[in-house]
CSV table of C-alpha atoms in Angstrom, one decimal:
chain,number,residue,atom,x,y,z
A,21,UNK,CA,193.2,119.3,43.8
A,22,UNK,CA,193.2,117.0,41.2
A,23,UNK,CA,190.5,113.7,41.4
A,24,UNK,CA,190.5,110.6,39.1
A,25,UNK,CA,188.2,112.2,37.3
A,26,UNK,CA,190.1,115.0,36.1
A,27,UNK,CA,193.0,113.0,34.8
A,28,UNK,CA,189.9,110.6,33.1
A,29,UNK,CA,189.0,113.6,31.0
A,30,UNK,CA,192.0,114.4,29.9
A,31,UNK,CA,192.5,110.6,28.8
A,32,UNK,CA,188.9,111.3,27.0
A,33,UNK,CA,190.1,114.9,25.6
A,34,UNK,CA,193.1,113.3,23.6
A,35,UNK,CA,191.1,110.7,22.7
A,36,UNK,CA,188.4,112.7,21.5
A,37,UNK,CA,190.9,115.2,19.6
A,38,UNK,CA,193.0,113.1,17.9
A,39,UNK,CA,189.9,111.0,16.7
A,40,UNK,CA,188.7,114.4,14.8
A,41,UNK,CA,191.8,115.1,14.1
A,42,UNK,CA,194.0,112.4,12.6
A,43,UNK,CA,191.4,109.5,12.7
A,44,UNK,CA,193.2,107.6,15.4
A,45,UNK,CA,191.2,105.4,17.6
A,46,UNK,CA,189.8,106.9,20.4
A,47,UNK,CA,191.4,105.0,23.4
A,48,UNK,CA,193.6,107.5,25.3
A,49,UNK,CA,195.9,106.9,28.7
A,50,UNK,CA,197.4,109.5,30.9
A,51,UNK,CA,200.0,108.0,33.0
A,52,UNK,CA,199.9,110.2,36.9
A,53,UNK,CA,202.6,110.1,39.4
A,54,UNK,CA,202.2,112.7,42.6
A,55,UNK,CA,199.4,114.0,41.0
A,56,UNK,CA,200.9,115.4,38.2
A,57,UNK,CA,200.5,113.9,34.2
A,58,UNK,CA,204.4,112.2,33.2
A,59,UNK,CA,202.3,110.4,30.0
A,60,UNK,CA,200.2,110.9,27.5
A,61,UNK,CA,199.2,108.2,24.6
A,62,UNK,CA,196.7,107.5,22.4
A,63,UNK,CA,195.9,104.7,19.5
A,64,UNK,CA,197.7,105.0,16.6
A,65,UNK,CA,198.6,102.3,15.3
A,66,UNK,CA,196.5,102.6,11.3
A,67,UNK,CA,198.3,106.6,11.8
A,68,UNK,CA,202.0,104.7,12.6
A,69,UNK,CA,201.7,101.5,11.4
A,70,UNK,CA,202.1,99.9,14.5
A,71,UNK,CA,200.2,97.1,16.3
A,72,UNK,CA,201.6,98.0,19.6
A,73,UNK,CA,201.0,101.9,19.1
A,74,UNK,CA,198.1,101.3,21.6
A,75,UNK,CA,197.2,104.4,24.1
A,76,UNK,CA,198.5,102.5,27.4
A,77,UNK,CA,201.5,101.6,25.6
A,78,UNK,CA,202.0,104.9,24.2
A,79,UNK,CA,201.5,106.9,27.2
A,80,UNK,CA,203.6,104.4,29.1
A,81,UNK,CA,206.2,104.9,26.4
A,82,UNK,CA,206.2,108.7,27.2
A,83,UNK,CA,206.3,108.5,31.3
A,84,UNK,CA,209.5,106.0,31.3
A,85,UNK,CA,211.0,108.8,28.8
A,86,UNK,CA,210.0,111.9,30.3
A,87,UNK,CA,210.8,110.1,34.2
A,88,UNK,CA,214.2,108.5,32.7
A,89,UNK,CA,213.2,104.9,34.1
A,90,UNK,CA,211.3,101.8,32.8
A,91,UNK,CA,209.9,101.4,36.5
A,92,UNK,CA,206.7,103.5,37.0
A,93,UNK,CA,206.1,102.2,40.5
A,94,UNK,CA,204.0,104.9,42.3
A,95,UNK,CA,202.6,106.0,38.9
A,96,UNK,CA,198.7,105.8,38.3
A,97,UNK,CA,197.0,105.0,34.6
A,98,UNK,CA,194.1,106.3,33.7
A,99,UNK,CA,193.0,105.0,29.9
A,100,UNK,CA,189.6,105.6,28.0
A,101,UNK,CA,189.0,102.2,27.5
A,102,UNK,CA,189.5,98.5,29.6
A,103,UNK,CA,193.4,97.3,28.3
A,104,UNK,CA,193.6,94.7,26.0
A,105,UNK,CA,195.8,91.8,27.3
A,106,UNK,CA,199.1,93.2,25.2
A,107,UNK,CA,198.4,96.5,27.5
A,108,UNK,CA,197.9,94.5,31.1
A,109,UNK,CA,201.3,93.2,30.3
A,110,UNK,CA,202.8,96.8,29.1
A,111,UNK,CA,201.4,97.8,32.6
A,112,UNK,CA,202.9,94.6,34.4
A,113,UNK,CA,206.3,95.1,33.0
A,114,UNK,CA,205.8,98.9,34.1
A,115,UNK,CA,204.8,98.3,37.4
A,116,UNK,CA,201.9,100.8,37.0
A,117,UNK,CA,200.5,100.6,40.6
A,118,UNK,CA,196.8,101.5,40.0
A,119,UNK,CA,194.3,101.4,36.7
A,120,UNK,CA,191.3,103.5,36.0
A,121,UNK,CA,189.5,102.8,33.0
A,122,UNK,CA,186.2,104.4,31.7
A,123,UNK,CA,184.5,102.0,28.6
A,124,UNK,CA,184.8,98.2,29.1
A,125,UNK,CA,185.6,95.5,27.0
A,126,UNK,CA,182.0,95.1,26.4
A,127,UNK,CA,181.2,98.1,25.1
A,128,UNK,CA,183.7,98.1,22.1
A,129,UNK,CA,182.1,94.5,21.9
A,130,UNK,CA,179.0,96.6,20.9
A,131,UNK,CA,179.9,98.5,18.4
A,132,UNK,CA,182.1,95.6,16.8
A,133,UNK,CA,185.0,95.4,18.1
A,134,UNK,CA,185.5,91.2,19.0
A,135,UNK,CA,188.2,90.8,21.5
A,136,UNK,CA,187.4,87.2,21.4
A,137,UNK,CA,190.1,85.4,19.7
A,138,UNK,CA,193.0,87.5,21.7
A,139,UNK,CA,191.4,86.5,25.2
A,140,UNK,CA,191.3,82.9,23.4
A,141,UNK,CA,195.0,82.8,22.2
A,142,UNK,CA,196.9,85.3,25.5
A,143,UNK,CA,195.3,82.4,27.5
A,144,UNK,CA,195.9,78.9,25.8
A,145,UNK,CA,198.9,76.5,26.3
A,146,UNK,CA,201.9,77.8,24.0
A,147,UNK,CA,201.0,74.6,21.8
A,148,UNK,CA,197.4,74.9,21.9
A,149,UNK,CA,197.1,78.5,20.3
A,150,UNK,CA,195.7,79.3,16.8
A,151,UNK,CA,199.0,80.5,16.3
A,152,UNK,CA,201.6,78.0,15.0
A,153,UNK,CA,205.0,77.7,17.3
A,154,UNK,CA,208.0,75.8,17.3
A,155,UNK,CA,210.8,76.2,19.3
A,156,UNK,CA,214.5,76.6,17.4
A,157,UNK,CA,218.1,77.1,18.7
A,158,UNK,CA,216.8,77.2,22.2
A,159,UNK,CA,220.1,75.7,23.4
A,160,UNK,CA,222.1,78.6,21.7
A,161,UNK,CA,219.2,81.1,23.2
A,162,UNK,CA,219.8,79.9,26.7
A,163,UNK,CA,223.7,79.9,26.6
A,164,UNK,CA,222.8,83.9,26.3
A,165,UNK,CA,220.1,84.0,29.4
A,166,UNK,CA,222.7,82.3,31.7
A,167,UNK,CA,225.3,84.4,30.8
A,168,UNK,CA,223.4,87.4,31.4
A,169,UNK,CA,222.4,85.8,34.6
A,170,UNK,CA,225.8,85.2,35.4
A,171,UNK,CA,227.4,88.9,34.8
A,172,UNK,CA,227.4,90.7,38.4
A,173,UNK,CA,224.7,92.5,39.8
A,174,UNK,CA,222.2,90.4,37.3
A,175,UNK,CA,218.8,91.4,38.2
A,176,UNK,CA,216.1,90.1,36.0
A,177,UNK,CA,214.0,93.4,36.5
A,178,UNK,CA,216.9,95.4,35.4
């Protein structure tokens, strides 16, 4: 029978070999459902050029295609490393139903990793972030929401 931790060491073996063998960052994520792995992901995002390409995302990414849904209700996560707030909202939109992690937030903290300014900016007021915003065309935007809202069988969690 399978236990948290064996799905936590296989977060920590991809990790661990894509580290040594592409450089990637070594935060991995398997994605469990039933007790069996549907995801797998790990950082790449210097390897793909990607700011999102993080191992929650990734592995998330893999589970919605291998199960053929976007809804992972029922499905456990399992990542090397605490999520950063982009990947607590990957796993909210998911609907992941449980989270084990291994290394906190502090400990990248330690070896120089400052997580800081996202904490700072995820949970400001839209106008009192670092980063600049102004709204445009949000008439025009709007005409589109309600007319999604209005087609039938409109569910916002589609």
């Amino acid at each position: 029978m399978s236990t948290p931790e064996t799905f936590m060491r296989r977060a920590i073996e991809i990790s661990r070999d894509k580290m040594r063998a592409d450089g990637s960052a070594p935060f991995g994520c398997v994605i469990v459902k039933d007790g069996v792995i549907v995801g797998e992901g790990v950082n790449n995002v210097v390897n793909k050029h990607d700011a999102t390409s993080h191992g929650e995302v990734e592995a998330i990414r893999d589970a919605g295609q291998k199960l053929k849904t976007w809804d992972l209700s029922g499905c456990d996560l399992y990542t090397t490393c605490e999520p950063c707030e982009m990947c607590v909202a990957s796993m909210f939109w998911a609907k992941i139903s449980r989270m084990y992690y291994a290394n906190t937030l502090k400990d990248c903290a330690d070896i120089g990793f400052k997580l800081e300014p996202l904490t700072t900016l995820v949970r400001s007021d839209l106008h009192d972030r670092t980063l600049p915003a102004d709204r445009v065309l949000g008439a025009e935007a709007r005409a589109v929401l309600d007319e999604w809202a209005a087609t039938p069988g409109f569910s916002p969690f589609q």
